[in-house]
């Protein structure tokens, strides 16, 4: 085995993988739009951070005075290690044309190529912003050499974290192949941890803001002096330079020594994963029979639309990964968790949140990609005698079966936390109307931009609605629901009198709330009717 030859082959594989990922983005307008949106958002944040980095360099008088340097020296390698393991699980646990490639080169070359391509992608996404901040800090410090020394210090750290993170990810993939039942449990646990993290971060931020808690004091618990001394080597040749410590030299030597060891471990793990057969499970010879369960219950058995809705619900229950896109709402609801708990008006907020959540579920659950979700069955569905409006109504009814109980029961249950029965009934009635409007609006906006290709979401390959459609739906329906709930609350509380302005505003709101969903519903029917196959 020739290490130099494997490295050369790995460099070619990495270059090809990097170019392939670039071509995939350039050839997909949806991905280009997403990249442009991300560059716009994070570019604005970097632009606002550059003056802060510049003034931090102007005011820094010692390495210890650099903000968050000590905890960052620990968090950075730990984050890189976990990120490398996560990307291995998500997309670089294998390679395109794996059978051909593994017969042409050594698995070690493939590992080098995949890790190199990922480092290149990481350098584009994170390296450019970090380099911009480093240049601003170096300009404030008056030492341009800081950029060069920082790259030389971070490179061994990045390579070591990348190879060991890849080895960790491959090891997890081997465990999941041997124990496939764990995969579903891990996905559920991961989603739960993510929800807790998003919501809990809001409470943590408010706790730190309202109490005399030092952020630096909390982060000091994760400091490790040898790593801090090693990162301080980036300031050699600058006014903040300090003598090189033996601990820093030891960390550098450990990183250089552990990188080839990690490469060897990763290559061995990858060889075992790619070149060995998956364990076979004993299968029963008994003929499997259907357990039934598709016969619709009485509420869904009366009309054909209701029976289609029941079929949609049964399919979702059998394949819950099709509903992964609903978790996107956490990014919008999570920031209001602290306000919800700390507010003195817990009852009205509970009723309003119930209406909002039910409205969101009524349309987002099954209505944001109707053509894409039905794509495998569309040749059969559209050639039957079933009218297209029946198919659209079936999707709407399926969403209403999920959203209506939330929009009705939560406001009624808010009576237990102080809401008067009349207010609860009014909120529940408003929730019914808003759910119907949301379901009708969703099928139209979803049919306007269908997605047919599967993509990986939360570790599962499935067809999900377009992100642009999701954001549009949440903006329109969320905003409309918030306006309606606030308007209803102030009207019931007597804060709004019956004035010409109030009547005009309420009439305009009702006109939009009824007219836009109706037009969207009719558009969805026309899209189904005009659908053609290639």
Short mmCIF file of C-alpha atoms in Angstrom, two decimals:
data_model
loop_
_atom_site.label_atom_id
_atom_site.label_comp_id
_atom_site.label_asym_id
_atom_site.label_seq_id
_atom_site.Cartn_x
_atom_site.Cartn_y
_atom_site.Cartn_z
CA UNK A 1 0.00 0.00 0.00
CA UNK A 2 1.50 3.32 -1.13
CA UNK A 3 0.39 6.23 1.06
CA UNK A 4 1.58 8.87 -1.39
CA UNK A 5 -0.36 7.30 -4.24
CA UNK A 6 -3.51 7.10 -2.10
CA UNK A 7 -3.15 10.74 -1.16
CA UNK A 8 -2.83 11.73 -4.84
CA UNK A 9 -5.87 9.66 -5.75
CA UNK A 10 -7.73 11.09 -2.77
CA UNK A 11 -6.93 14.62 -3.89
CA UNK A 12 -8.44 13.88 -7.30
CA UNK A 13 -11.51 12.30 -5.72
CA UNK A 14 -11.92 15.25 -3.36
CA UNK A 15 -11.64 17.72 -6.23
CA UNK A 16 -14.22 15.79 -8.24
CA UNK A 17 -16.60 15.56 -5.25
CA UNK A 18 -16.25 19.28 -4.55
CA UNK A 19 -16.92 20.18 -8.18
CA UNK A 20 -19.90 17.83 -8.26
CA UNK A 21 -21.44 19.53 -5.24
CA UNK A 22 -20.92 22.92 -6.89
CA UNK A 23 -22.56 21.71 -10.12
CA UNK A 24 -25.51 20.34 -8.16
CA UNK A 25 -26.11 23.77 -6.64
CA UNK A 26 -25.63 25.62 -9.92
CA UNK A 27 -27.99 23.28 -11.77
CA UNK A 28 -30.87 23.60 -9.29
CA UNK A 29 -32.66 26.95 -9.10
CA UNK A 30 -34.21 26.02 -5.77
CA UNK A 31 -30.78 25.38 -4.23
CA UNK A 32 -29.41 28.57 -5.79
CA UNK A 33 -32.25 30.53 -4.21
CA UNK A 34 -31.56 28.92 -0.83
CA UNK A 35 -27.83 29.66 -1.08
CA UNK A 36 -28.55 33.25 -2.06
CA UNK A 37 -30.90 33.65 0.88
CA UNK A 38 -28.32 32.19 3.29
CA UNK A 39 -25.56 34.41 1.90
CA UNK A 40 -27.81 37.45 2.29
CA UNK A 41 -28.74 36.68 5.91
CA UNK A 42 -25.30 35.64 7.13
CA UNK A 43 -23.58 38.28 5.01
CA UNK A 44 -25.53 40.98 6.82
CA UNK A 45 -24.53 39.49 10.18
CA UNK A 46 -20.86 39.37 9.16
CA UNK A 47 -21.05 42.94 7.88
CA UNK A 48 -22.32 44.12 11.27
CA UNK A 49 -19.68 42.02 13.06
CA UNK A 50 -16.70 43.40 11.16
CA UNK A 51 -16.61 46.76 13.04
CA UNK A 52 -16.88 44.86 16.34
CA UNK A 53 -13.90 42.69 15.39
CA UNK A 54 -11.93 45.76 14.31
CA UNK A 55 -12.50 47.62 17.58
CA UNK A 56 -11.76 44.43 19.54
CA UNK A 57 -8.37 44.38 17.85
CA UNK A 58 -7.82 48.07 18.62
CA UNK A 59 -8.57 47.64 22.31
CA UNK A 60 -6.88 44.27 22.91
CA UNK A 61 -3.78 44.55 25.09
CA UNK A 62 -3.07 40.88 25.80
CA UNK A 63 -4.16 37.42 24.74
CA UNK A 64 -6.21 37.10 27.92
CA UNK A 65 -8.12 40.24 26.92
CA UNK A 66 -9.37 38.72 23.64
CA UNK A 67 -13.08 38.00 24.20
CA UNK A 68 -14.00 34.32 24.63
CA UNK A 69 -10.62 33.06 23.44
CA UNK A 70 -10.21 30.44 26.21
CA UNK A 71 -13.68 28.80 25.89
CA UNK A 72 -13.55 29.16 22.12
CA UNK A 73 -10.32 27.14 22.05
CA UNK A 74 -12.29 24.19 23.47
CA UNK A 75 -15.65 24.74 21.76
CA UNK A 76 -14.10 25.08 18.29
CA UNK A 77 -12.41 21.64 18.08
CA UNK A 78 -15.33 19.94 19.84
CA UNK A 79 -17.76 21.56 17.41
CA UNK A 80 -15.63 20.58 14.42
CA UNK A 81 -15.46 16.98 15.66
CA UNK A 82 -19.24 16.73 16.10
CA UNK A 83 -19.88 18.50 12.80
CA UNK A 84 -17.59 16.06 10.97
CA UNK A 85 -19.37 13.10 12.55
CA UNK A 86 -22.78 14.55 11.67
CA UNK A 87 -21.88 15.23 8.03
CA UNK A 88 -20.52 11.69 7.78
CA UNK A 89 -23.87 10.34 8.93
CA UNK A 90 -25.78 12.68 6.64
CA UNK A 91 -23.97 12.61 3.30
CA UNK A 92 -20.33 11.46 3.16
CA UNK A 93 -20.68 7.99 4.66
CA UNK A 94 -20.52 6.74 1.06
CA UNK A 95 -19.59 7.97 -2.39
CA UNK A 96 -21.22 8.06 -5.82
CA UNK A 97 -20.44 5.05 -8.04
CA UNK A 98 -19.15 3.26 -4.97
CA UNK A 99 -18.80 -0.16 -6.62
CA UNK A 100 -16.68 1.21 -9.46
CA UNK A 101 -14.55 3.48 -7.30
CA UNK A 102 -13.69 0.87 -4.67
CA UNK A 103 -12.45 -1.53 -7.35
CA UNK A 104 -10.17 1.16 -8.81
CA UNK A 105 -8.52 2.69 -5.73
CA UNK A 106 -7.80 1.83 -2.12
CA UNK A 107 -10.56 2.72 0.40
CA UNK A 108 -8.06 5.01 2.10
CA UNK A 109 -7.96 7.16 -1.05
CA UNK A 110 -11.76 7.41 -1.00
CA UNK A 111 -11.67 8.44 2.67
CA UNK A 112 -9.03 11.10 1.94
CA UNK A 113 -11.11 12.38 -0.97
CA UNK A 114 -14.37 12.58 0.95
CA UNK A 115 -12.74 14.30 3.93
CA UNK A 116 -10.88 16.70 1.63
CA UNK A 117 -14.07 17.62 -0.24
CA UNK A 118 -15.88 18.26 3.03
CA UNK A 119 -13.01 20.43 4.30
CA UNK A 120 -13.24 22.39 1.05
CA UNK A 121 -16.98 22.92 1.45
CA UNK A 122 -16.45 23.88 5.07
CA UNK A 123 -13.74 26.35 4.04
CA UNK A 124 -16.18 28.05 1.68
CA UNK A 125 -19.09 28.23 4.12
CA UNK A 126 -17.21 28.99 7.35
CA UNK A 127 -13.66 29.83 6.25
CA UNK A 128 -14.60 32.95 4.32
CA UNK A 129 -16.61 34.57 7.19
CA UNK A 130 -13.96 33.61 9.75
CA UNK A 131 -11.23 34.96 7.48
CA UNK A 132 -13.13 38.24 7.11
CA UNK A 133 -13.41 38.60 10.89
CA UNK A 134 -9.71 37.69 11.30
CA UNK A 135 -8.71 40.31 8.74
CA UNK A 136 -10.79 42.94 10.55
CA UNK A 137 -9.28 41.99 13.91
CA UNK A 138 -5.77 41.99 12.42
CA UNK A 139 -6.38 45.42 10.90
CA UNK A 140 -7.44 46.77 14.28
CA UNK A 141 -4.45 45.14 15.92
CA UNK A 142 -2.10 46.45 13.25
CA UNK A 143 -0.58 43.02 12.51
CA UNK A 144 -1.45 41.58 9.07
CA UNK A 145 0.66 38.51 9.85
CA UNK A 146 -2.09 37.35 12.24
CA UNK A 147 -4.09 36.02 9.28
CA UNK A 148 -1.25 33.75 8.16
CA UNK A 149 -0.36 32.46 11.64
CA UNK A 150 -4.05 31.84 12.43
CA UNK A 151 -4.37 29.64 9.33
CA UNK A 152 -1.22 27.71 10.28
CA UNK A 153 -2.56 27.12 13.80
CA UNK A 154 -6.09 26.13 12.76
CA UNK A 155 -5.06 23.79 9.93
CA UNK A 156 -3.73 20.93 12.15
CA UNK A 157 -6.75 21.34 14.42
CA UNK A 158 -9.15 21.14 11.48
CA UNK A 159 -7.47 18.10 9.92
CA UNK A 160 -7.36 16.17 13.19
CA UNK A 161 -11.01 16.94 14.01
CA UNK A 162 -12.07 16.03 10.45
CA UNK A 163 -10.45 12.58 10.36
CA UNK A 164 -11.55 11.59 13.87
CA UNK A 165 -15.05 12.95 13.29
CA UNK A 166 -15.24 10.89 10.10
CA UNK A 167 -14.06 7.81 11.98
CA UNK A 168 -16.72 8.42 14.63
CA UNK A 169 -19.44 8.85 12.02
CA UNK A 170 -18.44 5.66 10.18
CA UNK A 171 -18.45 3.76 13.49
CA UNK A 172 -21.98 4.95 14.18
CA UNK A 173 -23.06 3.89 10.69
CA UNK A 174 -21.67 0.41 11.33
CA UNK A 175 -23.61 0.18 14.58
CA UNK A 176 -26.81 1.32 12.86
CA UNK A 177 -26.36 -1.30 10.14
CA UNK A 178 -25.97 -4.05 12.72
CA UNK A 179 -28.86 -2.76 14.83
CA UNK A 180 -31.31 -1.13 12.38
CA UNK A 181 -33.99 -0.75 15.04
CA UNK A 182 -31.91 1.87 16.83
CA UNK A 183 -32.06 4.25 13.86
CA UNK A 184 -35.71 5.17 14.40
CA UNK A 185 -35.15 5.64 18.14
CA UNK A 186 -32.15 7.89 17.50
CA UNK A 187 -34.14 9.99 15.03
CA UNK A 188 -36.93 10.47 17.55
CA UNK A 189 -34.45 11.32 20.31
CA UNK A 190 -32.60 13.72 18.01
CA UNK A 191 -35.79 15.57 17.09
CA UNK A 192 -36.79 15.77 20.76
CA UNK A 193 -33.35 17.11 21.72
CA UNK A 194 -33.58 19.69 18.96
CA UNK A 195 -37.01 20.88 20.14
CA UNK A 196 -35.78 21.11 23.73
CA UNK A 197 -32.68 23.01 22.60
CA UNK A 198 -34.59 25.57 20.53
CA UNK A 199 -37.20 26.25 23.21
CA UNK A 200 -34.78 25.96 26.14
CA UNK A 201 -32.34 28.41 24.58
CA UNK A 202 -35.00 31.10 24.82
CA UNK A 203 -35.46 30.53 28.55
CA UNK A 204 -31.69 30.41 29.06
CA UNK A 205 -31.29 33.74 27.28
CA UNK A 206 -33.97 35.39 29.39
CA UNK A 207 -32.49 33.87 32.56
CA UNK A 208 -29.07 35.32 31.77
CA UNK A 209 -30.57 38.70 30.84
CA UNK A 210 -32.71 39.04 33.96
CA UNK A 211 -30.24 37.74 36.57
CA UNK A 212 -26.69 38.77 37.41
CA UNK A 213 -25.14 35.84 35.54
CA UNK A 214 -21.79 36.26 33.82
CA UNK A 215 -21.58 34.60 30.43
CA UNK A 216 -17.80 34.49 30.68
CA UNK A 217 -18.13 32.85 34.08
CA UNK A 218 -20.32 30.12 32.63
CA UNK A 219 -17.98 29.56 29.69
CA UNK A 220 -14.92 29.45 31.93
CA UNK A 221 -16.06 25.99 33.03
CA UNK A 222 -15.16 24.60 29.59
CA UNK A 223 -11.67 26.09 29.33
CA UNK A 224 -8.58 23.91 28.89
CA UNK A 225 -5.31 25.74 29.37
CA UNK A 226 -3.12 23.67 26.98
CA UNK A 227 -5.59 24.31 24.14
CA UNK A 228 -5.70 27.99 25.02
CA UNK A 229 -1.90 28.13 24.91
CA UNK A 230 -1.94 26.38 21.54
CA UNK A 231 -4.47 28.81 20.03
CA UNK A 232 -2.39 31.68 21.42
CA UNK A 233 0.35 30.62 18.99
CA UNK A 234 -1.69 32.43 16.32
CA UNK A 235 -0.59 35.72 17.90
CA UNK A 236 3.14 35.09 17.40
CA UNK A 237 4.73 38.11 15.79
CA UNK A 238 1.96 40.45 16.95
CA UNK A 239 1.82 42.90 19.89
CA UNK A 240 -0.16 40.23 21.79
CA UNK A 241 2.56 37.61 21.41
CA UNK A 242 3.62 35.70 24.50
CA UNK A 243 6.33 33.06 25.03
CA UNK A 244 5.64 29.63 23.57
CA UNK A 245 4.73 27.23 26.37
CA UNK A 246 5.61 23.51 26.49
CA UNK A 247 1.88 22.72 26.66
CA UNK A 248 1.30 24.45 23.32
CA UNK A 249 4.10 22.47 21.72
CA UNK A 250 2.70 19.24 23.20
CA UNK A 251 -0.78 19.98 21.77
CA UNK A 252 0.72 20.69 18.34
CA UNK A 253 2.68 17.44 18.44
CA UNK A 254 -0.43 15.53 19.54
CA UNK A 255 -2.48 16.97 16.68
CA UNK A 256 0.19 16.11 14.12
CA UNK A 257 0.55 12.57 15.51
CA UNK A 258 -3.17 11.85 15.90
CA UNK A 259 -4.10 12.90 12.36
CA UNK A 260 -2.50 9.90 10.55
CA UNK A 261 -3.73 7.61 13.32
CA UNK A 262 -7.26 8.92 12.82
CA UNK A 263 -6.89 8.47 9.06
CA UNK A 264 -5.87 4.84 9.60
CA UNK A 265 -8.80 4.23 11.94
CA UNK A 266 -11.23 5.93 9.55
CA UNK A 267 -9.91 3.90 6.60
CA UNK A 268 -10.28 0.66 8.54
CA UNK A 269 -13.80 1.54 9.63
CA UNK A 270 -14.79 2.57 6.09
CA UNK A 271 -13.36 -0.64 4.64
CA UNK A 272 -15.41 -2.70 7.08
CA UNK A 273 -18.53 -0.70 6.19
CA UNK A 274 -18.13 -0.69 2.42
CA UNK A 275 -16.57 -4.10 1.75
CA UNK A 276 -18.50 -6.31 4.17
CA UNK A 277 -22.02 -7.61 3.88
CA UNK A 278 -24.80 -6.34 6.10
CA UNK A 279 -25.94 -8.90 8.69
CA UNK A 280 -28.93 -10.88 7.55
CA UNK A 281 -31.91 -11.17 9.81
CA UNK A 282 -33.90 -14.36 10.16
CA UNK A 283 -37.18 -14.07 8.34
CA UNK A 284 -40.26 -16.03 9.16
CA UNK A 285 -41.47 -18.37 6.46
CA UNK A 286 -45.06 -17.69 7.30
CA UNK A 287 -46.96 -15.73 4.72
CA UNK A 288 -47.59 -12.23 5.96
CA UNK A 289 -51.17 -11.08 5.86
CA UNK A 290 -52.62 -7.63 5.98
CA UNK A 291 -53.74 -6.45 9.36
CA UNK A 292 -56.41 -4.31 7.79
CA UNK A 293 -57.13 -0.97 9.38
CA UNK A 294 -57.92 0.91 6.18
CA UNK A 295 -61.70 0.70 6.46
CA UNK A 296 -62.70 4.26 7.34
CA UNK A 297 -64.66 4.89 10.54
CA UNK A 298 -68.12 6.35 10.37
CA UNK A 299 -67.20 10.08 10.18
CA UNK A 300 -64.93 9.36 7.19
CA UNK A 301 -67.16 6.83 5.41
CA UNK A 302 -69.95 9.14 4.30
CA UNK A 303 -68.39 10.86 1.27
CA UNK A 304 -65.62 10.05 -1.18
CA UNK A 305 -63.60 13.11 -0.07
CA UNK A 306 -63.75 11.88 3.52
CA UNK A 307 -62.57 8.42 2.48
CA UNK A 308 -59.64 9.98 0.60
CA UNK A 309 -58.85 11.98 3.74
CA UNK A 310 -58.86 8.78 5.80
CA UNK A 311 -56.47 7.16 3.34
CA UNK A 312 -54.14 10.15 3.62
CA UNK A 313 -54.19 9.92 7.41
CA UNK A 314 -53.50 6.18 7.36
CA UNK A 315 -50.54 6.67 5.01
CA UNK A 316 -49.12 9.38 7.27
CA UNK A 317 -49.49 7.13 10.30
CA UNK A 318 -47.60 4.36 8.50
CA UNK A 319 -44.90 6.75 7.22
CA UNK A 320 -44.56 9.52 9.82
CA UNK A 321 -41.33 10.72 8.20
CA UNK A 322 -43.54 12.41 5.58
CA UNK A 323 -44.46 14.97 8.25
CA UNK A 324 -40.89 16.02 9.09
CA UNK A 325 -41.45 19.41 7.48
CA UNK A 326 -43.82 20.40 10.30
CA UNK A 327 -40.79 20.85 12.59
CA UNK A 328 -39.89 24.02 10.72
CA UNK A 329 -42.49 25.83 12.82
CA UNK A 330 -40.25 25.37 15.86
CA UNK A 331 -37.95 28.11 14.54
CA UNK A 332 -40.88 30.52 14.61
CA UNK A 333 -42.72 29.36 17.73
CA UNK A 334 -39.66 28.66 19.92
CA UNK A 335 -38.64 32.33 20.42
CA UNK A 336 -42.04 33.06 21.99
CA UNK A 337 -41.77 30.31 24.61
CA UNK A 338 -40.44 32.63 27.28
CA UNK A 339 -43.10 35.24 26.59
CA UNK A 340 -45.81 32.57 26.82
CA UNK A 341 -44.66 31.32 30.23
CA UNK A 342 -43.81 34.68 31.83
CA UNK A 343 -46.91 36.51 30.68
CA UNK A 344 -49.56 37.22 33.26
CA UNK A 345 -52.35 36.48 30.76
CA UNK A 346 -51.70 32.77 30.48
CA UNK A 347 -55.29 31.84 29.64
CA UNK A 348 -55.79 34.14 26.62
CA UNK A 349 -52.33 33.27 25.34
CA UNK A 350 -53.11 29.55 25.62
CA UNK A 351 -56.33 30.01 23.66
CA UNK A 352 -54.58 32.10 21.00
CA UNK A 353 -51.69 29.67 20.68
CA UNK A 354 -54.16 26.79 20.32
CA UNK A 355 -55.91 28.58 17.47
CA UNK A 356 -52.59 29.43 15.82
CA UNK A 357 -51.18 25.92 16.12
CA UNK A 358 -54.38 24.30 14.88
CA UNK A 359 -54.52 26.68 11.92
CA UNK A 360 -50.92 25.89 11.04
CA UNK A 361 -51.50 22.13 11.19
CA UNK A 362 -54.71 22.31 9.17
CA UNK A 363 -52.86 23.48 6.08
CA UNK A 364 -49.23 22.51 6.58
CA UNK A 365 -49.76 18.84 7.40
CA UNK A 366 -51.03 17.66 4.01
CA UNK A 367 -51.66 20.73 1.85
CA UNK A 368 -48.27 22.27 1.02
CA UNK A 369 -47.22 19.74 -1.62
CA UNK A 370 -50.38 17.99 -2.88
CA UNK A 371 -49.10 17.14 -6.36
CA UNK A 372 -45.71 16.03 -5.06
CA UNK A 373 -47.18 13.83 -2.33
CA UNK A 374 -49.61 12.17 -4.78
CA UNK A 375 -47.07 11.84 -7.60
CA UNK A 376 -46.78 8.00 -7.41
CA UNK A 377 -50.57 7.63 -7.51
CA UNK A 378 -51.45 10.49 -9.87
CA UNK A 379 -51.69 8.34 -13.06
CA UNK A 380 -54.32 6.23 -11.31
CA UNK A 381 -56.08 9.06 -9.50
CA UNK A 382 -56.46 11.38 -12.46
CA UNK A 383 -57.68 8.63 -14.80
CA UNK A 384 -60.55 7.61 -12.52
CA UNK A 385 -63.99 9.15 -12.56
CA UNK A 386 -63.31 10.93 -9.29
CA UNK A 387 -63.53 14.72 -9.87
CA UNK A 388 -60.39 16.68 -9.14
CA UNK A 389 -62.22 18.83 -6.61
CA UNK A 390 -62.88 15.64 -4.61
CA UNK A 391 -59.15 14.89 -4.49
CA UNK A 392 -58.39 18.43 -3.33
CA UNK A 393 -61.13 18.34 -0.72
CA UNK A 394 -59.80 15.02 0.55
CA UNK A 395 -56.43 16.61 1.29
CA UNK A 396 -58.13 19.55 2.96
CA UNK A 397 -60.25 17.27 5.15
CA UNK A 398 -57.18 15.29 6.18
CA UNK A 399 -55.48 18.49 7.33
CA UNK A 400 -58.63 19.65 9.11
CA UNK A 401 -58.81 16.31 10.93
CA UNK A 402 -55.43 17.17 12.46
CA UNK A 403 -55.80 20.91 12.98
CA UNK A 404 -59.42 21.32 14.05
CA UNK A 405 -59.16 19.33 17.32
CA UNK A 406 -56.24 21.51 18.39
CA UNK A 407 -57.91 24.77 17.36
CA UNK A 408 -61.12 23.85 19.19
CA UNK A 409 -60.08 21.83 22.23
CA UNK A 410 -57.20 24.04 23.38
CA UNK A 411 -59.33 27.23 23.58
CA UNK A 412 -62.08 25.30 25.36
CA UNK A 413 -59.53 23.84 27.79
CA UNK A 414 -58.23 27.36 28.52
CA UNK A 415 -61.28 27.79 30.76
CA UNK A 416 -59.27 25.88 33.36
CA UNK A 417 -56.67 28.70 33.45
CA UNK A 418 -59.06 31.61 33.82
CA UNK A 419 -60.64 32.26 30.40
CA UNK A 420 -64.37 32.86 30.53
CA UNK A 421 -66.57 30.27 28.76
CA UNK A 422 -67.92 32.82 26.28
CA UNK A 423 -64.38 33.86 25.28
CA UNK A 424 -63.32 30.21 24.94
CA UNK A 425 -66.28 29.39 22.71
CA UNK A 426 -65.60 32.46 20.56
CA UNK A 427 -61.94 31.48 20.13
CA UNK A 428 -62.94 27.92 19.25
CA UNK A 429 -65.44 29.16 16.65
CA UNK A 430 -62.81 31.47 15.16
CA UNK A 431 -60.40 28.54 15.09
CA UNK A 432 -62.83 26.53 12.96
CA UNK A 433 -63.11 29.28 10.35
CA UNK A 434 -59.38 30.00 10.30
CA UNK A 435 -58.55 26.29 9.91
CA UNK A 436 -60.82 25.99 6.87
CA UNK A 437 -59.25 29.10 5.35
CA UNK A 438 -55.72 27.81 6.04
CA UNK A 439 -56.45 24.40 4.50
CA UNK A 440 -57.88 26.02 1.36
CA UNK A 441 -54.96 28.44 1.05
CA UNK A 442 -52.38 25.69 1.58
CA UNK A 443 -53.49 23.46 -1.31
CA UNK A 444 -53.27 26.38 -3.72
CA UNK A 445 -49.86 27.67 -2.71
CA UNK A 446 -48.57 24.08 -2.54
CA UNK A 447 -49.87 23.23 -6.00
CA UNK A 448 -48.20 26.35 -7.42
CA UNK A 449 -44.70 24.99 -6.73
CA UNK A 450 -44.75 21.19 -6.32
CA UNK A 451 -41.67 19.21 -5.31
CA UNK A 452 -41.35 15.67 -6.66
CA UNK A 453 -37.75 14.75 -5.77
CA UNK A 454 -36.91 13.12 -2.47
CA UNK A 455 -34.37 14.82 -0.26
CA UNK A 456 -32.95 14.08 3.14
CA UNK A 457 -34.69 15.81 6.04
CA UNK A 458 -33.80 14.91 9.63
CA UNK A 459 -31.95 11.84 8.37
CA UNK A 460 -34.86 10.51 6.27
CA UNK A 461 -35.26 10.50 2.49
CA UNK A 462 -38.73 11.84 1.75
CA UNK A 463 -40.60 14.33 -0.41
CA UNK A 464 -41.13 17.57 1.50
CA UNK A 465 -42.64 20.92 0.47
CA UNK A 466 -40.45 23.67 -0.84
CA UNK A 467 -38.92 25.90 1.81
CA UNK A 468 -40.19 28.93 -0.10
CA UNK A 469 -43.74 27.54 0.05
CA UNK A 470 -43.37 26.81 3.77
CA UNK A 471 -42.15 30.33 4.55
CA UNK A 472 -44.90 31.90 2.42
CA UNK A 473 -47.56 29.81 4.12
CA UNK A 474 -46.32 30.59 7.62
CA UNK A 475 -46.02 34.29 6.84
CA UNK A 476 -49.52 34.62 5.35
CA UNK A 477 -51.41 32.21 7.61
CA UNK A 478 -49.44 33.08 10.75
CA UNK A 479 -49.88 36.80 10.20
CA UNK A 480 -53.54 36.47 9.30
CA UNK A 481 -54.24 34.26 12.31
CA UNK A 482 -52.44 36.65 14.66
CA UNK A 483 -54.44 39.62 13.34
CA UNK A 484 -57.70 37.71 13.66
CA UNK A 485 -56.99 36.48 17.21
CA UNK A 486 -55.94 39.94 18.43
CA UNK A 487 -58.94 41.57 16.75
CA UNK A 488 -61.29 39.02 18.34
CA UNK A 489 -59.75 39.42 21.78
CA UNK A 490 -59.99 43.22 21.80
CA UNK A 491 -63.54 43.06 20.47
CA UNK A 492 -64.67 40.63 23.20
CA UNK A 493 -62.88 42.64 25.88
CA UNK A 494 -64.72 45.82 24.81
CA UNK A 495 -61.60 47.73 23.81
CA UNK A 496 -62.87 48.28 20.26
CA UNK A 497 -66.08 50.16 19.65
CA UNK A 498 -68.32 49.75 16.63
CA UNK A 499 -66.98 52.64 14.55
CA UNK A 500 -66.85 53.10 10.77
CA UNK A 501 -63.09 52.46 10.88
CA UNK A 502 -63.57 49.23 12.82
CA UNK A 503 -66.33 48.02 10.50
CA UNK A 504 -64.21 48.83 7.44
CA UNK A 505 -61.10 47.13 8.82
CA UNK A 506 -63.01 44.05 9.96
CA UNK A 507 -64.78 43.84 6.61
CA UNK A 508 -61.49 44.07 4.72
CA UNK A 509 -60.01 41.35 6.93
CA UNK A 510 -62.97 39.02 6.39
CA UNK A 511 -62.88 39.70 2.65
CA UNK A 512 -59.21 38.72 2.47
CA UNK A 513 -59.63 35.78 4.85
CA UNK A 514 -62.43 34.35 2.68
CA UNK A 515 -61.47 35.53 -0.81
CA UNK A 516 -57.79 34.54 -0.91
CA UNK A 517 -58.37 30.93 0.30
CA UNK A 518 -61.28 30.56 -2.14
CA UNK A 519 -59.14 31.66 -5.06
CA UNK A 520 -56.32 29.40 -3.86
CA UNK A 521 -58.68 26.43 -3.63
CA UNK A 522 -59.99 27.00 -7.16
CA UNK A 523 -56.41 27.33 -8.43
CA UNK A 524 -55.48 23.98 -6.86
CA UNK A 525 -58.43 22.31 -8.61
CA UNK A 526 -57.32 23.80 -11.93
CA UNK A 527 -53.74 22.61 -11.38
CA UNK A 528 -54.98 19.07 -10.78
CA UNK A 529 -57.23 19.26 -13.84
CA UNK A 530 -54.47 20.61 -16.10
CA UNK A 531 -51.76 18.26 -14.85
CA UNK A 532 -49.87 16.48 -17.63
CA UNK A 533 -47.35 13.62 -17.54
CA UNK A 534 -44.00 13.77 -19.30
#
